[in-house]
């Protein structure tokens, strides 16, 4: 009887250790190296951004980071568009000056510089937002792993009637 109890205890201990050592990175975000387009995966299956946002809303810190990610992405997109327009205006003034054989390139320089600086500012906001969404997913996964880790317990007990083992998931 004691051999069965020890064998059962060892098997239970091994099972509990494997369950507690599981990887709880259920939500993942991957970005393509060239375009920085984000793709969200939940349990190795692709999900849309609004589905990932609803998952991240369950954690307050992740929700705040995801909200700032969306804000910074919007700012980056607006800066990209404004920079493109300013750069194209500068390009127009450059060719207008070349075609009329004028030596005054000041408007082209100003608009081109404003366009380039604005595009660089948009890139900065974009990289900040990408870092924020990755941190939000990491925090969500850490908190999900911490919540999942508390749900497993093993209890051993000795009574007048015998020895007992209790596993709670």
Backbone as numpy.savetxt, mean C-alpha at the origin, in Angstrom:
# Nx Ny Nz CAx CAy CAz Cx Cy Cz
-2.02 -44.97 28.49 -2.85 -43.77 28.49 -1.98 -42.51 28.49
-0.91 -42.55 29.27 -0.03 -41.39 29.35 0.69 -41.16 28.03
1.03 -42.23 27.30 1.70 -42.10 26.00 0.78 -41.41 25.00
-0.52 -41.77 25.04 -1.47 -41.13 24.14 -1.60 -39.64 24.45
-1.63 -39.33 25.75 -1.74 -37.94 26.15 -0.53 -37.13 25.69
0.65 -37.66 25.87 1.87 -36.96 25.45 1.92 -36.82 23.93
1.54 -37.85 23.22 1.50 -37.80 21.76 0.49 -36.76 21.29
-0.70 -36.76 21.89 -1.71 -35.77 21.54 -1.24 -34.36 21.86
-0.58 -34.18 22.97 -0.06 -32.86 23.36 0.99 -32.37 22.37
1.88 -33.25 21.97 2.91 -32.85 21.00 2.30 -32.50 19.65
1.34 -33.30 19.20 0.68 -32.99 17.93 -0.05 -31.65 18.02
-0.73 -31.41 19.11 -1.44 -30.15 19.31 -0.47 -28.96 19.34
0.65 -29.15 19.98 1.66 -28.09 20.03 2.22 -27.78 18.65
2.49 -28.80 17.86 3.00 -28.60 16.51 1.96 -27.89 15.65
0.70 -28.29 15.76 -0.37 -27.64 14.99 -0.49 -26.18 15.39
-0.45 -25.90 16.68 -0.59 -24.52 17.13 0.59 -23.66 16.68
1.78 -24.22 16.66 2.94 -23.47 16.22 2.86 -23.16 14.73
2.37 -24.10 13.94 2.26 -23.83 12.50 1.16 -22.82 12.22
0.08 -22.87 12.99 -0.98 -21.88 12.78 -0.53 -20.49 13.20
0.23 -20.38 14.25 0.67 -19.07 14.71 1.80 -18.51 13.84
2.48 -19.35 13.08 3.57 -18.89 12.24 3.12 -18.56 10.81
1.82 -18.57 10.56 1.34 -18.28 9.22 1.64 -16.85 8.83
1.81 -16.62 7.55 2.05 -15.29 7.01 0.71 -14.62 6.79
0.49 -13.49 7.45 -0.79 -12.83 7.37 -0.77 -11.64 6.42
0.16 -11.60 5.47 0.16 -10.53 4.47 -0.91 -10.84 3.44
-2.11 -10.58 3.82 -3.23 -10.91 2.94 -3.43 -9.86 1.87
-3.21 -8.59 2.20 -3.38 -7.51 1.24 -2.00 -7.09 0.76
-1.83 -7.06 -0.55 -0.54 -6.66 -1.12 -0.78 -5.60 -2.17
0.19 -4.71 -2.31 0.14 -3.70 -3.37 1.43 -3.85 -4.17
1.28 -3.91 -5.47 2.43 -4.01 -6.36 2.33 -2.88 -7.37
3.48 -2.33 -7.71 3.48 -1.29 -8.75 4.40 -1.71 -9.87
3.98 -1.35 -11.06 4.81 -1.69 -12.21 6.03 -0.77 -12.22
7.19 -1.27 -12.59 8.41 -0.48 -12.46 8.47 0.74 -13.38
7.86 0.68 -14.54 7.97 1.80 -15.47 6.88 2.85 -15.29
5.66 2.42 -15.04 4.55 3.36 -15.02 4.07 3.71 -13.62
4.51 2.98 -12.60 4.07 3.18 -11.22 2.57 3.01 -11.05
1.95 2.19 -11.89 0.54 1.87 -11.74 0.41 0.83 -10.64
-0.52 1.07 -9.72 -0.70 0.18 -8.57 -1.71 -0.91 -8.89
-1.42 -2.10 -8.39 -2.35 -3.23 -8.48 -2.44 -3.82 -7.07
-3.66 -4.02 -6.61 -3.90 -4.55 -5.28 -4.27 -6.02 -5.39
-3.75 -6.82 -4.44 -4.03 -8.26 -4.39 -4.46 -8.61 -2.97
-5.52 -9.40 -2.89 -6.00 -9.87 -1.59 -6.08 -11.39 -1.67
-5.34 -12.07 -0.81 -5.22 -13.54 -0.84 -4.84 -14.01 -2.23
-3.84 -13.37 -2.83 -3.28 -13.70 -4.14 -4.25 -13.50 -5.30
-5.36 -12.83 -5.08 -6.30 -12.52 -6.15 -6.37 -11.01 -6.37
-6.47 -10.58 -7.60 -6.52 -9.16 -7.93 -7.83 -8.55 -7.45
-7.74 -7.38 -6.81 -8.93 -6.62 -6.42 -8.77 -5.18 -6.91
-9.89 -4.49 -7.04 -9.86 -3.10 -7.48 -9.49 -2.17 -6.32
-9.16 -0.93 -6.68 -8.70 0.02 -5.67 -9.80 0.33 -4.66
-11.05 0.42 -5.09 -12.12 0.73 -4.13 -12.36 -0.44 -3.17
-12.12 -1.68 -3.62 -12.23 -2.82 -2.71 -11.10 -2.80 -1.69
-9.89 -2.41 -2.13 -8.77 -2.29 -1.19 -9.04 -1.17 -0.19
-9.65 -0.09 -0.67 -9.97 1.02 0.24 -10.96 0.59 1.31
-11.94 -0.23 0.94 -12.89 -0.69 1.96 -12.22 -1.62 2.97
-11.23 -2.40 2.55 -10.48 -3.23 3.50 -9.65 -2.36 4.44
-9.01 -1.33 3.88 -8.14 -0.47 4.68 -8.93 0.40 5.65
-10.21 0.61 5.41 -11.03 1.41 6.32 -11.24 0.74 7.67
-10.97 -0.56 7.75 -11.16 -1.26 9.02 -10.10 -0.86 10.05
-8.99 -0.29 9.60 -7.93 0.18 10.49 -7.83 1.70 10.35
-7.87 2.43 11.45 -7.93 3.89 11.36 -6.65 4.50 10.80
-5.50 3.96 11.16 -4.23 4.50 10.66 -4.09 4.22 9.17
-4.43 3.02 8.75 -4.37 2.68 7.33 -5.35 3.52 6.53
-6.53 3.76 7.10 -7.53 4.57 6.40 -7.03 6.00 6.21
-6.38 6.55 7.23 -5.86 7.92 7.12 -4.74 8.00 6.09
-3.86 7.02 6.09 -2.79 7.00 5.09 -3.34 6.82 3.67
-4.36 5.99 3.51 -4.95 5.79 2.19 -5.65 7.06 1.71
-6.27 7.78 2.63 -6.92 9.04 2.26 -5.88 10.08 1.82
-4.76 10.16 2.53 -3.71 11.10 2.12 -3.05 10.64 0.82
-3.01 9.33 0.58 -2.52 8.82 -0.71 -3.41 9.33 -1.84
-4.72 9.25 -1.66 -5.62 9.71 -2.72 -5.50 11.22 -2.93
-5.35 11.98 -1.84 -5.19 13.43 -1.95 -3.90 13.78 -2.69
-2.80 13.15 -2.32 -1.53 13.45 -2.98 -1.50 12.99 -4.43
-2.21 11.91 -4.74 -2.29 11.47 -6.13 -3.07 12.49 -6.96
-4.13 13.04 -6.39 -4.91 14.07 -7.09 -4.07 15.32 -7.32
-3.31 15.73 -6.31 -2.43 16.90 -6.46 -1.38 16.63 -7.53
-0.81 15.43 -7.53 0.21 15.07 -8.52 -0.37 15.11 -9.93
-1.57 14.59 -10.11 -2.20 14.60 -11.43 -2.46 16.02 -11.90
-2.95 16.88 -11.01 -3.18 18.29 -11.38 -1.88 18.98 -11.75
-0.81 18.71 -10.99 0.49 19.32 -11.31 1.03 18.80 -12.63
0.83 17.51 -12.91 1.27 16.96 -14.20 0.55 17.66 -15.35
-0.75 17.83 -15.24 -1.52 18.46 -16.31 -1.11 19.91 -16.48
-1.00 20.64 -15.36 -0.59 22.06 -15.44 0.82 22.18 -16.00
1.71 21.30 -15.61 3.08 21.33 -16.12 3.14 21.03 -17.61
2.33 20.07 -18.06 2.28 19.77 -19.49 1.78 20.95 -20.30
0.73 21.60 -19.79 0.19 22.76 -20.49 1.21 23.89 -20.54
1.86 24.17 -19.42 2.86 25.25 -19.38 4.04 24.92 -20.29
4.46 23.68 -20.31 5.57 23.29 -21.18 5.18 23.43 -22.65
3.96 23.06 -23.00 3.50 23.20 -24.38 3.38 24.67 -24.78
2.96 25.52 -23.86 2.92 26.97 -24.15 4.34 27.47 -24.38
5.29 27.03 -23.56 6.68 27.41 -23.77 7.21 26.91 -25.09
6.82 25.70 -25.47 7.23 25.15 -26.76 6.64 25.95 -27.91
5.38 26.38 -27.75 4.75 27.22 -28.77 5.51 28.54 -28.92
5.82 29.20 -27.80 6.56 30.46 -27.87 7.95 30.25 -28.46
8.57 29.12 -28.19 9.88 28.83 -28.76 9.79 28.76 -30.29
8.84 27.98 -30.82 8.73 27.86 -32.27 8.22 29.14 -32.92
7.40 29.89 -32.21 6.95 31.18 -32.73 8.13 32.13 -32.87
9.02 32.10 -31.89 10.21 32.96 -31.94 11.16 32.50 -33.05
11.31 31.20 -33.22 12.19 30.68 -34.27 11.64 31.01 -35.65
10.35 30.88 -35.85 9.76 31.10 -37.18 9.78 32.56 -37.61
9.66 33.48 -36.66 9.71 34.89 -37.04 11.13 35.46 -36.93
12.08 34.59 -36.67 13.50 34.96 -36.60 13.75 36.06 -35.57
13.18 35.89 -34.41 13.37 36.85 -33.33 14.40 36.28 -32.36
15.06 37.15 -31.62 16.07 36.70 -30.67 15.57 36.70 -29.23
14.30 37.02 -29.00 13.76 37.11 -27.65 13.07 35.79 -27.27
13.81 34.94 -26.56 13.29 33.66 -26.13 12.80 33.68 -24.68
12.59 34.87 -24.13 12.28 34.98 -22.70 10.95 34.30 -22.35
9.91 34.48 -23.18 8.63 33.83 -22.88 8.76 32.31 -22.94
9.49 31.83 -23.92 9.67 30.37 -24.05 10.44 29.82 -22.86
11.46 30.55 -22.41 12.24 30.09 -21.26 11.39 30.06 -19.99
10.61 31.12 -19.79 9.79 31.20 -18.58 8.74 30.09 -18.56
7.99 29.94 -19.65 6.94 28.93 -19.68 7.52 27.51 -19.63
8.61 27.29 -20.30 9.24 25.97 -20.27 9.74 25.62 -18.88
10.35 26.60 -18.20 10.85 26.37 -16.85 9.70 26.11 -15.88
8.65 26.92 -15.99 7.49 26.71 -15.12 6.90 25.32 -15.35
6.82 24.91 -16.61 6.29 23.60 -16.93 7.13 22.48 -16.35
8.44 22.56 -16.50 9.32 21.52 -15.98 9.30 21.44 -14.45
9.31 22.61 -13.81 9.27 22.63 -12.34 7.95 22.05 -11.83
6.87 22.36 -12.52 5.56 21.83 -12.11 5.50 20.32 -12.30
6.06 19.82 -13.38 6.08 18.37 -13.61 6.92 17.67 -12.55
8.06 18.25 -12.19 8.89 17.67 -11.13 8.15 17.68 -9.80
7.42 18.76 -9.50 6.60 18.81 -8.29 5.54 17.73 -8.28
4.93 17.47 -9.43 3.96 16.39 -9.54 4.59 15.04 -9.28
5.81 14.84 -9.77 6.51 13.57 -9.54 6.80 13.37 -8.05
7.16 14.45 -7.37 7.44 14.36 -5.93 6.17 13.94 -5.18
5.04 14.58 -5.51 3.78 14.21 -4.85 3.39 12.76 -5.18
3.66 12.33 -6.41 3.32 10.96 -6.80 4.14 9.94 -5.99
5.44 10.18 -5.83 6.26 9.24 -5.06 5.90 9.24 -3.58
5.52 10.41 -3.06 5.06 10.47 -1.67 3.79 9.65 -1.51
2.87 9.77 -2.47 1.61 9.03 -2.37 1.84 7.52 -2.50
2.77 7.11 -3.35 3.07 5.68 -3.47 3.64 5.12 -2.17
4.49 5.90 -1.50 5.02 5.46 -0.21 3.91 5.36 0.82
2.96 6.29 0.78 1.87 6.27 1.76 0.98 5.04 1.60
0.67 4.66 0.36 -0.20 3.50 0.17 0.53 2.21 0.57
1.83 2.14 0.34 2.57 0.96 0.77 2.63 0.86 2.30
2.80 1.99 2.96 2.79 1.98 4.43 1.41 1.62 4.97
0.34 2.10 4.31 -1.02 1.78 4.75 -1.28 0.29 4.66
-0.83 -0.34 3.60 -1.01 -1.79 3.44 -0.18 -2.55 4.47
1.05 -2.09 4.73 1.89 -2.74 5.74 1.26 -2.67 7.12
0.74 -1.50 7.47 0.10 -1.34 8.78 -1.15 -2.21 8.88
-1.92 -2.25 7.81 -3.12 -3.11 7.80 -2.74 -4.57 8.02
-1.71 -5.03 7.33 -1.29 -6.43 7.46 -0.75 -6.73 8.85
0.01 -5.80 9.43 0.54 -6.02 10.78 -0.59 -6.10 11.80
-1.57 -5.22 11.68 -2.69 -5.25 12.61 -3.57 -6.48 12.39
-3.71 -6.92 11.15 -4.49 -8.13 10.88 -3.77 -9.35 11.46
-2.45 -9.37 11.36 -1.68 -10.49 11.93 -1.77 -10.47 13.46
-1.74 -9.28 14.05 -1.84 -9.19 15.52 -3.22 -9.64 15.99
-4.26 -9.26 15.24 -5.61 -9.69 15.61 -5.78 -11.19 15.44
-5.20 -11.73 14.38 -5.32 -13.17 14.14 -4.51 -13.98 15.13
-3.42 -13.42 15.64 -2.57 -14.14 16.57 -3.21 -14.35 17.93
-4.19 -13.54 18.31 -4.81 -13.67 19.62 -5.93 -14.70 19.64
-6.25 -15.28 18.52 -7.41 -16.16 18.48 -7.07 -17.62 18.74
-5.84 -17.95 19.07 -5.44 -19.34 19.27 -4.93 -19.53 20.70
-5.46 -20.53 21.39 -4.96 -20.81 22.75 -5.07 -22.31 23.04
-4.14 -22.77 23.88 -4.12 -24.16 24.32 -4.16 -24.16 25.84
-5.00 -24.99 26.40 -5.09 -25.11 27.86 -4.97 -26.58 28.24
-4.20 -26.84 29.27 -4.06 -28.18 29.83 -4.64 -28.15 31.23
-5.33 -29.20 31.60 -5.92 -29.24 32.93 -5.91 -30.64 33.51
-5.78 -30.69 34.83 -5.82 -31.97 35.55 -6.95 -31.88 36.55
-7.84 -32.84 36.48 -8.96 -32.90 37.41 -8.94 -34.26 38.11
-9.93 -34.50 38.96 -10.04 -35.79 39.64 -10.35 -36.93 38.66
-11.03 -36.55 37.54 -11.42 -37.57 36.57 -10.32 -37.87 35.56
-9.33 -37.01 35.42 -8.27 -37.28 34.45 -7.61 -35.98 33.98
-6.96 -36.09 32.83 -6.22 -34.96 32.26 -6.96 -34.48 31.03
-7.00 -33.16 30.83 -7.71 -32.61 29.66 -6.90 -31.58 28.92
-7.19 -31.48 27.64 -6.54 -30.50 26.77 -7.64 -29.71 26.07
-7.51 -28.40 26.06 -8.49 -27.55 25.41 -7.80 -26.69 24.36
-8.25 -26.80 23.11 -7.74 -25.97 22.01 -8.84 -24.99 21.61
-8.50 -23.70 21.58 -9.48 -22.69 21.18 -8.93 -21.91 20.01
-9.75 -21.81 18.96 -9.35 -21.09 17.74 -10.10 -19.80 17.65
